[in-house]
Amino acid sequence: MSSQTTPTALEAELKSLRERVMGIAESVVATADGLLVAADTATVHAESAAALSAAMLGLGQRTANEVGLGGLRDVVTRCNGGYTVVLAIGDRALLMILGDEGLDIAALHRESPATIHRLAELLGMTPADLTTA
Amino acid sequence: MRALERSLSAVLDSPGVIGAVVADAVSGLGHASVGEHRLLGTAAELAELVGLVDDGLRAAGAEGEVESLVVSTSRHHQVVQLIARQGDPLLLATVLDRTRTNLALAVRQTADQARELLA
Amino acid sequence: MTGEPGLDTPSAPPAAHSVPDLLLTLRQARFTGSVLVSGTPGGTIRLEQGLVTAVETPGAPAVETLLLKSGRIGEAQWAAAEAAAGSASPGGRPADLGAVLVAQGAIGAAELETVCAAAVFDGAFALALGRPGSWQAAEADLPARIALRPGVEPGRLSEETARRVSLLTRLGSPPRELAAVRIRPSAQAGTAVARTSARHRDILVAATGRRTARDLAFALGRGVFAVMLDLVRMDAGHLLHREPATAAPGVPSVAPRTPPSGPPPISDGPLPRRIRGEQPLGAAAARTGTPAQGALSAPAEPTAAHEKSEKNAR
């Protein structure tokens, strides 16, 4: 899977997010059980990223429940060379973002709700699916 | 005073040197300058000169990297020495009084100073 | 900064028409603290005695990136210095990370200064390319962990920023447009690569067609301005191919944007060769968002001339 294939609406949405937020390098949409749906990737193995991000999100949600700090917002991994951010799209899908160490976190927080919303629409979810997540 | 300014002041103590500049060889950002550095032009002009020479040499088929440039006028020698490092190179430019030094010495001395500058 | 009302709004007092003006005022007041600039990209300008010691922004690599990505300092060395700096002053502020790196022999003091200074000027350049939002001064902020001391005079900072913008513009690539261009090697690059410098070869390898100048700078651990200069020179040698602007999805961003002040400075320099009429809405919106006054004041582009050529094109 690469971004060279005919761009679907999902891939276009991912590309648009990459262009709106400084520092986003690659991104992946996956189902909640880790199957790849769409990818805007160059170097990472999209299937692996999808599987890992589903595991990260699940672990994050269980951790959030356990520690009683309220609902999970996102799962962030900070590495020497950048970040990964995993966001839920309703309870059936997720978005994983890879960014460099200059990732504009403020812009990501500003832009991601609308992106999640549009991705949910493209995945055939209703607004109710999003709010129950 | 910053450490780099201290290092550069030491360059002025060498025979014949009357001015010196340290700059980023790519961006042209001036880091420090001492003595009669105006004789050398600005840091941006020095970086532009290095770029022009590099482009010209490559267009002519030369290989390798530019290490130094020498301009001699009737009164001065100007020596621009590139300082290679991890990341973009710096440059050390010195202007020397012709009556107090010779060209070979000026080039050799500036190369030595460039090596010691960042230590 | 509580003493001066209105510093947090760009339109209010004559003392703060722009970030450069604000910095000059703060220099006179020998202000120590931070100026937080919101915008795209935003950033934090660190001040000590009114001198700029660091500029942190998503738009340009920080000192850490310049040192680590260029390979100047290893990750293990960096981690060791961070640990030492954190434990140096229990309970108090962490020690200066730069001083620790020098003390541990990871880098010489003079060389570290050049990297810190380069990051300050490059950060200011990146802020000047952004769409400015608001800004405010904050006294209470912790000082930067790694910084240039003493810092840079704000006047020198805006002079150098203006030089950078005008140099790129003179070379035919106004930096605000160049910043949006994504680059890949041209078809000719393969044969010409033997004659290019190692620095330009690194750019060719990193230019995947997905990266802007800023992205390349982060990937290579170099300054954004230096990468832009190289791109312009490589472009002159026909080594580069600009990816066409992508068609944004039908739905434009619903996020709030800073409305452009004054007429949109549309420029038609040679680098971003978009085909007129095929521009997606999103791209047009992004281009017209260019501020009349950049965050660290680049000189305004000759708007009138551009408007004229725009009319001629229709």
Coordinates of C-alpha atoms in Angstrom, one line a residue:
Chain A
M1 CA 0.0 0.0 0.0
S2 CA 1.4 3.3 -0.9
S3 CA 0.2 6.8 -1.6
Q4 CA 1.0 6.3 -5.3
T5 CA -2.2 4.3 -5.9
T6 CA -5.3 6.2 -7.1
P7 CA -6.1 8.5 -4.2
T8 CA -9.2 7.7 -2.5
A9 CA -11.2 10.3 -0.6
L10 CA -9.7 9.0 2.7
E11 CA -6.2 9.3 1.3
A12 CA -6.9 12.8 0.1
E13 CA -8.1 13.7 3.6
L14 CA -4.9 12.4 5.1
K15 CA -2.8 14.3 2.6
S16 CA -4.8 17.4 3.4
L17 CA -4.1 17.0 7.1
R18 CA -0.4 16.6 6.4
E19 CA -0.4 19.8 4.4
R20 CA -2.3 21.7 7.1
V21 CA -0.2 20.7 10.1
M22 CA 3.5 21.3 10.1
G23 CA 5.6 18.3 10.9
I24 CA 3.2 15.5 10.0
A25 CA 5.1 13.0 7.9
E26 CA 2.8 10.0 7.4
S27 CA -0.5 8.8 8.6
V28 CA -2.7 5.7 8.5
V29 CA -6.4 5.0 9.0
A30 CA -7.2 1.5 10.4
T31 CA -10.1 -0.4 11.9
A32 CA -10.2 -0.7 15.7
D33 CA -9.0 -4.2 15.3
G34 CA -5.9 -3.2 13.4
L35 CA -6.8 -3.7 9.7
L36 CA -5.4 -1.1 7.3
V37 CA -8.1 1.1 5.7
A38 CA -6.1 3.9 4.1
A39 CA -2.5 5.2 4.2
D40 CA -0.6 8.3 3.4
T41 CA 2.8 6.8 4.0
A42 CA 6.3 6.8 2.5
T43 CA 8.6 4.8 4.7
V44 CA 6.7 3.0 7.4
H45 CA 5.0 -0.3 6.7
A46 CA 1.3 0.7 6.7
E47 CA -0.1 -2.7 7.7
S48 CA 2.3 -2.9 10.7
A49 CA 1.5 0.7 11.7
A50 CA -2.2 -0.1 11.6
A51 CA -1.9 -3.2 13.7
L52 CA 0.4 -1.4 16.3
S53 CA -1.8 1.7 16.5
A54 CA -4.9 -0.5 17.3
A55 CA -2.9 -2.2 20.1
M56 CA -1.7 1.2 21.4
L57 CA -5.2 2.7 21.4
G58 CA -6.6 -0.4 23.1
L59 CA -4.0 -0.2 25.8
G60 CA -4.5 3.5 26.2
Q61 CA -8.2 3.1 26.7
R62 CA -7.7 0.3 29.2
T63 CA -5.2 2.5 31.0
A64 CA -7.5 5.4 31.0
N65 CA -10.3 3.3 32.5
E66 CA -8.0 1.9 35.1
V67 CA -6.5 5.1 36.4
G68 CA -9.8 7.0 36.4
L69 CA -8.6 10.1 34.6
G70 CA -11.6 10.3 32.3
G71 CA -12.0 9.3 28.7
L72 CA -8.9 8.8 26.5
R73 CA -8.1 11.6 24.1
D74 CA -5.1 10.4 22.2
V75 CA -2.1 8.2 22.7
V76 CA 1.2 10.0 22.1
T77 CA 4.6 8.3 21.8
R78 CA 7.6 10.7 21.9
C79 CA 10.8 9.4 20.3
N80 CA 14.2 11.0 19.7
G81 CA 13.3 11.8 16.1
G82 CA 9.6 12.6 16.5
Y83 CA 6.1 11.6 17.6
T84 CA 3.4 9.1 16.9
V85 CA -0.2 10.1 17.8
V86 CA -3.1 7.7 17.7
L87 CA -6.6 9.1 17.8
A88 CA -9.9 7.2 17.8
I89 CA -12.4 7.6 15.0
G90 CA -15.6 6.6 16.9
D91 CA -15.3 3.2 18.4
R92 CA -14.7 1.3 15.1
A93 CA -11.6 3.0 13.6
L94 CA -8.5 5.0 14.4
L95 CA -6.1 7.5 12.9
M96 CA -2.3 7.2 13.5
I97 CA -0.1 10.2 12.7
L98 CA 3.7 10.2 12.5
G99 CA 5.4 13.5 13.0
D100 CA 8.9 14.8 13.2
E101 CA 10.2 16.5 16.4
G102 CA 8.9 19.8 15.2
L103 CA 5.3 18.6 15.0
D104 CA 3.0 21.5 15.5
I105 CA 1.0 20.0 18.4
A106 CA -1.2 23.1 18.7
A107 CA -2.2 23.0 15.1
L108 CA -2.8 19.2 15.3
H109 CA -5.2 19.8 18.2
R110 CA -6.9 22.5 16.2
E111 CA -7.2 20.6 13.0
S112 CA -7.7 17.0 14.1
P113 CA -11.4 17.2 15.4
A114 CA -12.6 18.3 11.9
T115 CA -10.4 15.6 10.2
I116 CA -11.7 12.9 12.5
H117 CA -15.2 14.1 11.8
R118 CA -14.7 13.9 8.0
L119 CA -13.0 10.6 8.2
A120 CA -15.9 9.2 10.2
E121 CA -18.3 10.5 7.5
L122 CA -16.2 8.9 4.8
L123 CA -16.2 5.6 6.8
G124 CA -20.0 5.7 6.9
M125 CA -20.4 6.6 10.6
T126 CA -23.1 8.8 11.9
P127 CA -22.5 11.6 14.4
A128 CA -23.9 9.4 17.0
D129 CA -21.1 6.9 16.4
L130 CA -18.6 9.6 17.2
T131 CA -20.2 10.9 20.4
T132 CA -20.6 7.4 21.9
A133 CA -16.9 6.7 21.5
Chain B
M1 CA 32.1 37.8 25.8
R2 CA 31.3 34.6 24.0
A3 CA 33.7 31.8 23.5
L4 CA 33.8 32.2 19.8
E5 CA 34.7 35.9 20.1
R6 CA 37.5 34.9 22.4
S7 CA 38.8 32.4 19.9
L8 CA 38.6 34.9 17.1
S9 CA 40.5 37.6 19.0
A10 CA 43.4 35.1 19.3
V11 CA 43.5 35.1 15.5
L12 CA 44.2 38.8 15.5
D13 CA 47.4 38.1 17.4
S14 CA 48.9 36.2 14.5
P15 CA 51.6 38.0 12.3
G16 CA 50.0 40.2 9.7
V17 CA 46.4 39.6 10.5
I18 CA 44.4 42.8 10.7
G19 CA 40.9 41.6 10.6
A20 CA 38.8 38.4 10.7
V21 CA 35.2 37.1 10.3
V22 CA 33.5 33.8 11.2
A23 CA 30.3 33.1 9.3
D24 CA 28.1 30.3 8.3
A25 CA 29.4 29.3 4.8
V26 CA 25.9 28.5 3.5
S27 CA 23.4 30.8 5.2
G28 CA 25.8 33.7 5.4
L29 CA 25.0 34.3 9.1
G30 CA 27.8 36.3 10.7
H31 CA 28.9 34.8 14.0
A32 CA 31.7 37.1 15.0
S33 CA 34.1 39.7 13.5
V34 CA 37.2 41.4 14.8
G35 CA 39.7 44.1 13.7
E36 CA 39.3 45.7 10.3
H37 CA 36.8 43.1 9.2
R38 CA 35.1 45.5 6.8
L39 CA 37.9 45.0 4.4
L40 CA 36.5 41.5 3.9
G41 CA 32.9 42.5 3.1
T42 CA 29.9 41.2 5.0
A43 CA 29.4 37.6 6.2
A44 CA 26.6 37.2 3.6
E45 CA 28.9 38.4 0.8
L46 CA 31.6 36.0 1.9
A47 CA 29.1 33.0 1.9
E48 CA 27.8 34.2 -1.5
L49 CA 31.3 34.2 -2.9
V50 CA 31.9 30.7 -1.7
G51 CA 28.7 29.6 -3.3
L52 CA 29.5 31.2 -6.6
V53 CA 33.0 29.7 -6.7
D54 CA 31.6 26.3 -5.8
D55 CA 28.9 26.5 -8.5
G56 CA 31.4 27.7 -11.1
L57 CA 33.9 25.0 -10.3
R58 CA 31.3 22.3 -10.5
A59 CA 29.9 23.6 -13.7
A60 CA 33.4 23.4 -15.1
G61 CA 33.6 19.8 -14.0
A62 CA 35.7 20.1 -10.9
E63 CA 35.2 17.5 -8.2
G64 CA 35.6 17.6 -4.4
E65 CA 34.7 20.5 -2.1
V66 CA 36.1 24.0 -2.0
E67 CA 38.5 24.4 0.9
S68 CA 39.9 27.9 0.6
L69 CA 39.8 31.0 -1.5
V70 CA 42.6 33.6 -1.8
V71 CA 42.3 37.1 -3.1
S72 CA 45.4 39.3 -3.2
T73 CA 45.4 43.0 -3.7
S74 CA 48.4 45.3 -3.8
R75 CA 48.1 45.9 -0.1
H76 CA 46.3 42.8 1.4
H77 CA 45.9 39.1 1.2
Q78 CA 42.4 37.9 1.9
V79 CA 42.0 34.2 2.8
V80 CA 38.7 32.4 3.2
Q81 CA 39.0 29.0 4.8
L82 CA 36.1 26.6 5.0
I83 CA 35.6 24.8 8.3
A84 CA 34.0 21.5 7.6
R85 CA 32.0 19.9 10.4
Q86 CA 29.0 17.8 11.0
G87 CA 26.3 20.1 9.6
D88 CA 26.8 23.1 7.4
P89 CA 30.4 24.3 7.2
L90 CA 31.5 27.6 8.7
L91 CA 34.1 29.9 7.1
L92 CA 36.9 31.8 8.6
A93 CA 38.0 34.8 6.6
T94 CA 41.1 36.8 7.5
V95 CA 42.6 39.9 5.9
L96 CA 46.4 40.2 6.2
D97 CA 48.9 43.0 5.6
R98 CA 51.0 42.1 2.6
T99 CA 54.0 43.9 3.9
R100 CA 54.1 41.7 7.0
T101 CA 53.4 38.3 5.6
N102 CA 53.7 36.2 2.5
L103 CA 50.9 34.3 0.7
A104 CA 52.1 30.8 1.6
L105 CA 52.3 31.7 5.2
A106 CA 48.9 33.5 5.2
V107 CA 47.1 30.5 3.7
R108 CA 48.8 28.0 6.1
Q109 CA 48.2 30.1 9.1
T110 CA 44.5 30.7 8.3
A111 CA 44.0 26.9 7.8
D112 CA 45.6 26.2 11.2
Q113 CA 43.5 28.9 12.9
A114 CA 40.3 27.5 11.4
R115 CA 41.1 24.1 12.8
E116 CA 41.6 25.5 16.3
L117 CA 38.7 28.0 16.2
L118 CA 35.9 25.6 17.3
A119 CA 37.9 23.7 19.9
Chain C
M1 CA 3.9 41.0 31.0
T2 CA 1.4 42.7 33.2
G3 CA 2.7 46.2 33.3
E4 CA 1.9 47.1 29.7
P5 CA -1.7 46.7 28.7
G6 CA -2.6 45.5 25.3
L7 CA 0.6 43.8 24.4
D8 CA -1.4 40.7 23.8
T9 CA -3.3 42.0 20.8
P10 CA -1.6 42.9 17.5
S11 CA -3.9 45.8 16.8
A12 CA -3.8 47.7 20.0
P13 CA -1.0 50.0 21.2
P14 CA 1.6 51.8 19.1
A15 CA 4.2 50.0 21.2
A16 CA 3.5 46.7 19.6
H17 CA 2.5 46.9 15.9
S18 CA 4.5 43.7 15.3
V19 CA 6.6 41.2 17.0
P20 CA 9.8 43.1 16.0
D21 CA 8.5 46.3 17.5
L22 CA 7.5 44.4 20.7
L23 CA 11.0 42.9 20.9
L24 CA 12.6 46.4 20.6
T25 CA 10.4 47.7 23.4
L26 CA 11.2 44.7 25.5
R27 CA 14.9 45.2 24.8
Q28 CA 14.7 48.7 26.2
A29 CA 13.0 47.3 29.3
R30 CA 15.7 44.6 29.6
F31 CA 12.8 42.1 29.8
T32 CA 13.5 38.5 30.8
G33 CA 10.9 35.9 29.9
S34 CA 9.2 34.8 26.7
V35 CA 7.1 36.1 23.9
L36 CA 4.5 33.6 22.8
V37 CA 3.5 34.0 19.2
S38 CA 0.4 32.2 18.0
G39 CA 0.0 31.5 14.3
T40 CA 1.0 29.1 11.7
P41 CA 3.6 28.3 12.7
G42 CA 3.6 29.9 16.1
G43 CA 6.5 29.8 18.5
T44 CA 8.2 31.0 21.6
I45 CA 10.9 33.7 21.6
R46 CA 13.0 33.5 24.7
L47 CA 14.5 36.7 26.1
E48 CA 17.1 37.5 28.7
Q49 CA 17.8 41.2 29.4
G50 CA 15.8 41.8 26.2
L51 CA 18.3 39.8 24.1
V52 CA 16.9 36.9 22.1
T53 CA 18.5 33.7 23.5
A54 CA 16.3 31.1 21.7
V55 CA 13.4 30.8 19.3
E56 CA 11.3 27.6 19.4
T57 CA 8.9 27.0 16.6
P58 CA 7.5 24.0 14.7
G59 CA 8.7 25.9 11.6
A60 CA 12.4 25.4 12.1
P61 CA 14.7 22.8 13.8
A62 CA 15.7 23.5 17.3
V63 CA 19.3 23.2 18.6
E64 CA 18.5 19.6 19.7
T65 CA 17.5 18.6 16.1
L66 CA 20.5 20.5 14.6
L67 CA 22.9 18.6 16.8
L68 CA 21.2 15.1 16.8
K69 CA 20.1 14.8 13.2
S70 CA 23.3 16.2 11.7
G71 CA 25.1 13.5 13.8
R72 CA 27.1 16.1 15.6
I73 CA 26.0 14.7 19.0
G74 CA 24.9 11.1 19.5
E75 CA 21.6 10.2 21.2
A76 CA 23.4 8.6 24.1
Q77 CA 25.5 11.7 24.7
W78 CA 22.5 13.8 24.6
A79 CA 20.6 11.6 27.0
A80 CA 23.6 11.6 29.4
A81 CA 23.7 15.4 29.3
E82 CA 20.0 15.7 30.0
A83 CA 20.3 13.4 32.9
A84 CA 23.2 15.4 34.3
A85 CA 21.5 18.7 33.8
G86 CA 18.3 17.5 35.5
S87 CA 20.2 16.2 38.6
A88 CA 22.6 19.1 38.8
S89 CA 20.3 21.3 40.9
P90 CA 17.8 19.3 42.9
G91 CA 14.5 21.2 43.5
G92 CA 15.7 24.2 41.5
R93 CA 15.8 24.9 37.8
P94 CA 17.6 22.4 35.7
A95 CA 21.1 23.3 34.8
D96 CA 21.9 24.8 31.4
L97 CA 22.0 21.9 29.0
G98 CA 24.5 23.6 26.8
A99 CA 27.0 24.1 29.6
V100 CA 26.7 20.4 30.5
L101 CA 27.3 19.3 26.9
V102 CA 30.5 21.5 26.9
A103 CA 31.6 20.2 30.3
Q104 CA 31.1 16.6 29.2
G105 CA 33.2 17.3 26.1
A106 CA 30.4 16.5 23.7
I107 CA 31.0 19.8 21.8
G108 CA 33.2 22.9 22.1
A109 CA 31.7 26.1 23.6
A110 CA 32.5 28.1 20.4
E111 CA 30.9 25.5 18.1
L112 CA 27.8 25.2 20.3
E113 CA 27.4 29.0 20.1
T114 CA 27.3 28.9 16.4
V115 CA 24.6 26.2 16.4
C116 CA 22.6 28.1 19.0
A117 CA 22.9 31.3 17.1
A118 CA 22.0 29.6 13.8
A119 CA 18.8 28.2 15.5
V120 CA 17.8 31.6 16.8
F121 CA 18.1 33.2 13.4
D122 CA 16.5 30.3 11.6
G123 CA 13.6 30.2 14.0
A124 CA 13.0 33.9 13.5
F125 CA 13.0 33.4 9.7
A126 CA 10.5 30.6 10.0
L127 CA 8.2 32.8 12.2
A128 CA 8.4 35.6 9.6
L129 CA 7.1 33.2 7.0
G130 CA 4.1 32.2 9.0
R131 CA 0.7 33.8 9.3
P132 CA 0.9 35.8 12.5
G133 CA -1.8 35.4 15.1
S134 CA -1.6 37.2 18.3
W135 CA 1.4 37.5 20.6
Q136 CA 2.0 38.1 24.3
A137 CA 4.9 38.4 26.6
A138 CA 5.2 36.2 29.7
E139 CA 7.6 36.8 32.5
A140 CA 7.2 33.6 34.4
D141 CA 8.4 31.2 31.8
L142 CA 11.3 28.9 32.5
P143 CA 14.4 29.9 30.5
A144 CA 15.3 27.8 27.5
R145 CA 17.3 24.7 28.4
I146 CA 19.8 25.3 25.7
A147 CA 20.3 28.9 24.5
L148 CA 22.7 31.5 23.2
R149 CA 24.1 33.6 26.0
P150 CA 24.3 36.5 25.7
G151 CA 21.5 36.6 23.2
V152 CA 21.0 38.4 19.9
E153 CA 20.0 42.1 19.7
P154 CA 16.4 42.1 18.4
G155 CA 17.3 44.8 15.8
R156 CA 20.0 42.5 14.3
L157 CA 17.5 39.7 14.3
S158 CA 15.0 41.5 12.2
E159 CA 17.7 42.9 9.9
E160 CA 19.0 39.4 9.2
T161 CA 15.5 38.1 8.7
A162 CA 14.8 40.8 6.2
R163 CA 18.1 40.0 4.4
R164 CA 17.1 36.4 4.1
V165 CA 13.6 37.1 2.7
S166 CA 14.9 39.6 0.2
L167 CA 17.8 37.4 -0.9
L168 CA 15.5 34.5 -1.7
T169 CA 13.1 36.9 -3.4
R170 CA 15.9 38.4 -5.5
L171 CA 16.9 34.9 -6.5
G172 CA 13.3 34.4 -7.8
S173 CA 11.8 32.4 -5.0
P174 CA 9.9 34.4 -2.5
P175 CA 10.3 32.3 0.6
R176 CA 6.6 32.3 1.6
E177 CA 5.8 30.5 -1.6
L178 CA 8.9 28.3 -1.6
A179 CA 7.9 27.2 1.9
A180 CA 4.8 25.5 0.5
V181 CA 6.6 23.7 -2.4
R182 CA 7.2 19.9 -2.1
I183 CA 10.3 18.7 -4.0
R184 CA 11.6 15.6 -5.6
P185 CA 14.7 15.1 -7.8
S186 CA 14.2 15.9 -11.5
A187 CA 14.7 13.4 -14.2
Q188 CA 18.1 15.0 -15.0
A189 CA 19.2 14.7 -11.4
G190 CA 20.4 11.1 -11.9
T191 CA 23.0 12.0 -14.4
A192 CA 24.1 15.3 -12.8
V193 CA 24.4 13.8 -9.4
A194 CA 28.1 13.0 -9.8
R195 CA 28.9 16.7 -10.2
T196 CA 26.9 17.9 -7.2
S197 CA 28.2 18.5 -3.7
A198 CA 27.6 16.1 -0.9
R199 CA 25.2 18.6 0.7
H200 CA 23.1 18.7 -2.4
R201 CA 23.2 15.0 -2.8
D202 CA 21.8 14.7 0.7
I203 CA 18.9 16.9 -0.3
L204 CA 18.3 14.8 -3.4
V205 CA 18.1 11.7 -1.3
A206 CA 15.8 13.2 1.3
A207 CA 13.5 14.9 -1.3
T208 CA 10.7 12.4 -1.6
G209 CA 8.2 14.6 -3.2
R210 CA 6.3 14.8 0.2
R211 CA 8.7 17.1 1.9
T212 CA 8.8 20.9 2.0
A213 CA 12.0 22.9 2.7
R214 CA 11.0 22.8 6.4
D215 CA 10.6 19.1 6.4
L216 CA 13.9 18.6 4.6
A217 CA 15.6 20.8 7.3
F218 CA 14.2 18.6 10.1
A219 CA 15.2 15.4 8.3
L220 CA 18.7 16.6 7.7
G221 CA 19.3 18.6 10.8
R222 CA 20.0 21.8 8.9
G223 CA 18.5 25.3 8.9
V224 CA 15.4 26.0 6.8
F225 CA 16.9 29.1 5.2
A226 CA 20.1 27.2 4.3
V227 CA 18.0 24.4 2.7
M228 CA 15.9 27.0 0.8
L229 CA 19.1 28.6 -0.5
D230 CA 20.4 25.2 -1.7
L231 CA 17.0 24.4 -3.2
V232 CA 17.1 27.6 -5.2
R233 CA 20.7 26.9 -6.4
M234 CA 19.8 23.3 -7.2
D235 CA 16.7 24.4 -9.1
A236 CA 18.9 26.7 -11.2
G237 CA 20.9 23.5 -12.1
H238 CA 17.6 21.7 -13.0
L239 CA 18.1 19.1 -10.3
L240 CA 14.7 19.5 -8.8
H241 CA 11.1 18.8 -9.7
R242 CA 8.3 20.6 -7.8
E243 CA 5.3 18.5 -7.0
P244 CA 2.1 20.1 -8.2
A245 CA -0.1 21.4 -5.4
T246 CA -2.5 18.6 -4.4
A247 CA -6.2 18.8 -4.8
A248 CA -7.5 19.2 -1.3
P249 CA -10.6 17.3 -0.5
G250 CA -13.8 19.0 -1.4
V251 CA -14.4 20.1 2.2
P252 CA -12.2 23.0 3.1
S253 CA -10.9 23.3 6.7
V254 CA -13.6 24.5 9.1
A255 CA -11.0 25.6 11.6
P256 CA -10.8 29.3 12.3
R257 CA -8.2 31.2 10.4
T258 CA -6.7 34.5 10.8
P259 CA -8.2 36.7 8.1
P260 CA -5.7 38.3 5.8
S261 CA -5.1 41.9 6.5
G262 CA -4.9 44.1 3.4
P263 CA -4.8 42.9 -0.2
P264 CA -3.5 39.4 -0.7
P265 CA 0.1 39.6 -1.9
I266 CA -0.1 37.1 -4.7
S267 CA 3.3 36.6 -6.3
D268 CA 4.3 34.9 -9.5
G269 CA 7.9 34.0 -8.9
P270 CA 9.2 31.1 -10.8
L271 CA 9.5 28.3 -8.2
P272 CA 5.9 27.2 -7.4
R273 CA 4.7 26.6 -10.9
R274 CA 1.1 25.9 -10.2
I275 CA -1.2 26.1 -13.2
R276 CA -3.6 28.9 -12.9
G277 CA -7.2 27.9 -12.8
E278 CA -6.4 24.5 -11.4
Q279 CA -5.7 25.7 -8.0
P280 CA -7.6 24.0 -5.3
L281 CA -9.6 26.2 -2.9
G282 CA -7.4 25.2 0.0
A283 CA -4.2 26.2 -1.7
A284 CA -5.5 29.5 -2.7
A285 CA -6.7 30.2 0.8
A286 CA -3.3 29.3 2.2
R287 CA -1.5 31.6 -0.2
T288 CA -3.8 34.6 0.4
G289 CA -3.3 34.2 4.1
T290 CA 0.1 35.8 3.9
P291 CA 0.2 38.6 6.4
A292 CA 0.8 42.2 5.6
Q293 CA 3.3 42.1 8.5
G294 CA 5.2 38.9 9.2
A295 CA 5.8 37.8 12.7
L296 CA 9.4 38.9 12.5
S297 CA 8.9 41.5 9.9
A298 CA 10.1 40.6 6.5
P299 CA 9.7 43.5 4.2
A300 CA 6.4 43.5 2.5
E301 CA 6.4 42.1 -1.0
P302 CA 5.7 44.6 -3.7
T303 CA 2.0 44.0 -3.6
A304 CA 1.0 46.6 -6.1
A305 CA 3.2 45.1 -8.8
H306 CA 1.8 41.7 -8.2
E307 CA -1.7 42.9 -8.4
K308 CA -0.9 44.4 -11.7
S309 CA 0.4 41.2 -13.1
E310 CA -2.5 39.4 -11.7
K311 CA -4.8 41.7 -13.6
N312 CA -2.8 41.2 -16.8
A313 CA -3.1 37.5 -16.4
R314 CA -6.9 37.6 -16.6

